[in-house]
CSV table of C-alpha atoms in Angstrom, one decimal:
chain,number,residue,atom,x,y,z
A,593,MET,CA,0.0,0.0,0.0
A,594,LYS,CA,2.8,2.4,0.9
A,595,ARG,CA,4.5,1.6,-2.4
A,596,LEU,CA,1.4,2.4,-4.3
A,597,LEU,CA,1.0,5.7,-2.5
A,598,LEU,CA,4.6,6.5,-3.3
A,599,LEU,CA,4.1,5.8,-7.0
A,600,VAL,CA,1.0,8.0,-7.1
A,601,LEU,CA,2.8,10.8,-5.4
A,602,LEU,CA,5.8,10.5,-7.8
A,603,SER,CA,3.4,10.5,-10.8
A,604,SER,CA,1.7,13.6,-9.7
A,605,ILE,CA,5.0,15.4,-9.2
A,606,VAL,CA,6.1,14.4,-12.7
A,607,LEU,CA,2.7,15.5,-14.2
A,608,SER,CA,2.8,18.8,-12.5
A,609,ALA,CA,6.4,19.4,-13.6
A,610,CYS,CA,5.4,18.7,-17.2
A,611,SER,CA,2.7,21.4,-17.1
A,612,LYS,CA,5.2,24.1,-16.2
A,613,GLY,CA,7.8,26.0,-18.2
A,614,GLY,CA,5.5,27.6,-20.8
A,615,GLU,CA,3.6,24.5,-21.8
A,616,VAL,CA,-0.2,24.5,-22.2
A,617,ASP,CA,-2.0,22.3,-19.7
A,618,VAL,CA,-3.8,20.3,-22.4
A,619,SER,CA,-7.2,18.5,-22.0
A,620,SER,CA,-7.2,14.7,-22.1
A,621,ARG,CA,-10.5,14.9,-24.1
A,622,TYR,CA,-8.8,16.1,-27.3
A,623,GLY,CA,-5.6,15.6,-29.3
A,624,ASN,CA,-7.4,15.0,-32.5
A,625,THR,CA,-6.8,17.0,-35.7
A,626,MET,CA,-9.7,18.8,-37.3
A,627,ASP,CA,-11.3,17.2,-40.4
A,628,ASP,CA,-10.9,19.0,-43.7
A,629,PHE,CA,-13.7,21.4,-44.5
A,630,GLU,CA,-14.7,24.0,-47.1
A,631,VAL,CA,-17.1,26.7,-46.1
A,632,VAL,CA,-17.9,30.4,-46.9
A,633,ASP,CA,-16.9,33.3,-44.8
A,634,GLN,CA,-18.6,36.7,-44.0
A,635,ASN,CA,-17.2,38.1,-47.3
A,636,ASP,CA,-18.8,35.2,-49.3
A,637,GLU,CA,-15.3,33.8,-50.0
A,638,THR,CA,-14.2,30.2,-49.6
A,639,PHE,CA,-12.5,29.3,-46.3
A,640,THR,CA,-10.9,25.9,-45.8
A,641,LYS,CA,-9.0,24.1,-43.1
A,642,ALA,CA,-5.8,24.8,-45.1
A,643,ASP,CA,-6.4,28.5,-44.5
A,644,MET,CA,-5.8,27.8,-40.8
A,645,ASP,CA,-2.3,26.4,-41.3
A,646,GLY,CA,0.4,28.1,-39.4
A,647,LYS,CA,-1.8,30.0,-36.9
A,648,VAL,CA,-3.2,29.2,-33.5
A,649,TYR,CA,-7.0,29.4,-33.5
A,650,LEU,CA,-9.7,30.0,-31.0
A,651,VAL,CA,-12.9,28.4,-32.3
A,652,ASP,CA,-16.5,28.7,-31.1
A,653,PHE,CA,-20.1,27.9,-32.3
A,654,ILE,CA,-22.6,30.7,-32.4
A,655,PHE,CA,-25.6,32.0,-34.4
A,656,THR,CA,-26.6,35.6,-35.0
A,657,ASN,CA,-30.3,35.2,-33.9
A,658,CYS,CA,-29.3,33.8,-30.5
A,659,THR,CA,-30.8,35.7,-27.6
A,660,THR,CA,-29.1,33.8,-24.7
A,661,VAL,CA,-25.5,32.5,-24.7
A,662,CYS,CA,-24.1,33.9,-27.9
A,663,PRO,CA,-24.1,37.6,-27.0
A,664,PRO,CA,-21.9,37.0,-23.8
A,665,MET,CA,-19.8,34.5,-25.8
A,666,THR,CA,-19.0,37.1,-28.5
A,667,HIS,CA,-18.4,39.7,-25.9
A,668,ASN,CA,-16.0,37.4,-24.0
A,669,MET,CA,-14.2,36.5,-27.2
A,670,THR,CA,-13.9,40.2,-28.0
A,671,SER,CA,-12.3,40.8,-24.6
A,672,VAL,CA,-9.8,38.0,-25.2
A,673,VAL,CA,-8.9,39.5,-28.6
A,674,GLU,CA,-8.5,43.0,-27.0
A,675,ASP,CA,-6.0,41.6,-24.5
A,676,LEU,CA,-4.0,39.7,-27.2
A,677,GLU,CA,-3.9,42.7,-29.4
A,678,LYS,CA,-2.8,45.0,-26.5
A,679,ASP,CA,0.1,42.6,-25.8
A,680,GLY,CA,1.1,42.5,-29.5
A,681,VAL,CA,0.4,38.7,-29.9
A,682,GLU,CA,0.7,37.5,-33.5
A,683,ASN,CA,0.0,34.3,-35.5
A,684,TYR,CA,-3.4,33.7,-33.9
A,685,ALA,CA,-6.9,34.0,-35.2
A,686,ILE,CA,-10.6,33.4,-34.3
A,687,LEU,CA,-13.0,31.2,-36.2
A,688,SER,CA,-16.7,31.3,-35.4
A,689,PHE,CA,-19.0,28.6,-37.0
A,690,SER,CA,-22.6,29.4,-37.4
A,691,VAL,CA,-25.0,26.7,-36.1
A,692,ASP,CA,-27.8,28.3,-38.1
A,693,PRO,CA,-26.4,28.4,-41.6
A,694,LYS,CA,-29.8,28.7,-43.3
A,695,ARG,CA,-30.4,32.1,-41.7
A,696,ASP,CA,-26.8,33.2,-41.2
A,697,THR,CA,-25.9,34.3,-44.7
A,698,PRO,CA,-22.6,36.2,-45.3
A,699,GLU,CA,-24.6,39.4,-45.3
A,700,VAL,CA,-26.2,38.6,-41.9
A,701,LEU,CA,-22.8,37.7,-40.5
A,702,ARG,CA,-21.4,41.0,-41.6
A,703,GLU,CA,-24.3,42.8,-39.8
A,704,TYR,CA,-23.5,40.8,-36.7
A,705,ILE,CA,-19.8,41.8,-36.9
A,706,ASP,CA,-20.7,45.4,-37.3
A,707,MET,CA,-23.1,45.2,-34.3
A,708,TYR,CA,-20.2,44.0,-32.1
A,709,HIS,CA,-17.6,46.4,-33.7
A,710,ILE,CA,-15.4,43.4,-34.4
A,711,ASN,CA,-13.7,45.1,-37.4
A,712,ASP,CA,-12.5,47.8,-35.0
A,713,LEU,CA,-10.3,45.2,-33.3
A,714,ASN,CA,-8.2,44.8,-36.4
A,715,ALA,CA,-7.9,41.1,-35.6
A,716,ASP,CA,-8.1,38.0,-37.9
A,717,TRP,CA,-11.7,36.9,-37.0
A,718,THR,CA,-13.6,34.8,-39.5
A,719,PHE,CA,-17.3,33.9,-39.3
A,720,VAL,CA,-18.3,31.0,-41.5
A,721,THR,CA,-21.5,29.5,-43.0
A,722,GLY,CA,-22.4,28.1,-46.4
A,723,TYR,CA,-23.2,24.5,-45.3
A,724,ASP,CA,-26.3,22.7,-44.2
A,725,TYR,CA,-27.5,21.9,-40.7
A,726,GLU,CA,-26.5,18.3,-40.9
A,727,PHE,CA,-22.9,19.2,-41.7
A,728,ILE,CA,-22.4,21.5,-38.7
A,729,ARG,CA,-24.2,19.0,-36.4
A,730,LYS,CA,-21.8,16.1,-37.4
A,731,PHE,CA,-18.7,18.3,-37.7
A,732,SER,CA,-19.1,19.8,-34.2
A,733,GLU,CA,-19.8,16.4,-32.6
A,734,LYS,CA,-17.0,14.5,-34.3
A,735,ASN,CA,-14.3,17.1,-34.0
A,736,PHE,CA,-15.1,19.1,-30.9
A,737,LYS,CA,-17.3,16.7,-28.9
A,738,THR,CA,-20.0,19.3,-28.6
A,739,ILE,CA,-23.7,19.3,-29.4
A,740,VAL,CA,-25.7,21.1,-32.0
A,741,ALA,CA,-29.4,20.3,-31.8
A,742,PRO,CA,-32.7,21.7,-33.3
A,743,PRO,CA,-34.6,24.3,-31.4
A,744,PRO,CA,-37.1,23.0,-28.8
A,745,GLU,CA,-40.7,23.0,-29.9
A,746,GLY,CA,-42.1,26.5,-30.2
A,747,SER,CA,-38.6,28.1,-30.2
A,748,ASP,CA,-36.2,29.3,-32.9
A,749,GLN,CA,-33.2,29.0,-30.6
A,750,ILE,CA,-30.8,26.3,-31.6
A,751,THR,CA,-29.2,24.3,-28.8
A,752,HIS,CA,-25.4,24.4,-28.9
A,753,GLY,CA,-22.3,24.3,-26.7
A,754,THR,CA,-20.8,27.4,-25.2
A,755,SER,CA,-17.1,26.4,-25.2
A,756,PHE,CA,-14.1,28.1,-26.8
A,757,TYR,CA,-11.6,25.6,-28.3
A,758,LEU,CA,-7.9,26.1,-28.6
A,759,VAL,CA,-6.5,24.7,-31.9
A,760,ASP,CA,-2.7,24.7,-32.6
A,761,GLU,CA,-1.0,25.7,-35.9
A,762,ASN,CA,-1.3,22.1,-37.2
A,763,GLY,CA,-5.1,22.0,-36.7
A,764,LYS,CA,-4.9,19.8,-33.6
A,765,ILE,CA,-7.6,20.6,-31.0
A,766,ILE,CA,-5.7,21.1,-27.7
A,767,LYS,CA,-8.2,22.3,-25.1
A,768,ASP,CA,-11.6,23.8,-24.3
A,769,TYR,CA,-12.8,26.5,-22.0
A,770,SER,CA,-16.1,27.8,-20.9
A,771,GLY,CA,-17.1,30.7,-23.1
A,772,VAL,CA,-19.4,32.1,-20.5
A,773,ASP,CA,-19.6,32.4,-16.7
A,774,SER,CA,-20.9,29.0,-15.5
A,775,GLY,CA,-22.3,28.6,-12.0
A,776,ASP,CA,-19.6,29.8,-9.6
A,777,LYS,CA,-16.9,29.6,-12.3
A,778,ARG,CA,-15.9,32.8,-14.0
A,779,PHE,CA,-15.0,33.0,-17.7
A,780,PRO,CA,-11.3,32.1,-17.7
A,781,LYS,CA,-10.0,35.0,-19.9
A,782,GLU,CA,-6.6,35.1,-18.3
A,783,GLU,CA,-6.0,31.4,-18.9
A,784,ILE,CA,-7.1,31.6,-22.5
A,785,VAL,CA,-4.9,34.6,-23.2
A,786,SER,CA,-1.9,32.9,-21.5
A,787,ASP,CA,-2.4,29.6,-23.5
A,788,VAL,CA,-2.6,31.5,-26.8
A,789,LYS,CA,0.6,33.3,-26.0
A,790,LYS,CA,2.4,30.1,-25.1
A,791,LEU,CA,1.4,28.4,-28.4
A,792,THR,CA,2.2,31.4,-30.6
A,793,LYS,CA,5.5,32.1,-28.9
A,794,ASN,CA,7.7,30.1,-31.2
A,795,LEU,CA,5.7,30.5,-34.5
C-alpha cells in the first residue's frame, strides 16, 4: 500500500512538472486533428482548413439570432482579442462557426460583426456559413465533442455548446474553456490569453 501511494505521489510530481515551463496544460478529451472542410466566410469567400495552417486558433459555435448565450460568448471572445492585441500577440486568429447556416448568410454575419464592432479590433476573426445543418451537427460532434441540436418545440433558438476551443498551428484541438460564466466559475479569460501566448511564442 505504501509503495502504491509513493508511485501515485511521484506520478503527480512528474505530471505537475510537465505542465510548467511555458507548456499549455492540455485537455485529455482532445488531441485529434480537425477534419478538412470547405465553407464560406462573411465576405462570401471560400474558407478551408488549409487556411488555418500556421496559426493558433480559438474556435466557437454561435448564431446571430441567439438571444441567450451567444451575446456573452461574443463579448467574451472580444475581450480575449483585446488583451491579445494589446500585448502584441501575432499568429493567432478566431473562427466562429454558425450553427444556423440557413439564416446566417454572409450578409447577416457582416451585420453581426458590425453590431459588435469586431472590425474595430483589427484582428483576424472569421465567421463561417455556407453549409447545411447536418454538416455542422456532425462536424461539431465529431471534431469538438459538442452538441448542435434543433430548437425546442415553439422556439427558434438552436441548442449548442458554449465552449471556446484552442487549436494549434497544425489543426490539432488542444483544449476547451467555458465561453461564459458558469455557476460559480468565471469565464477564464486570463487562462485563454496565457495559453494562446504560449502556443504562438515560437511560431
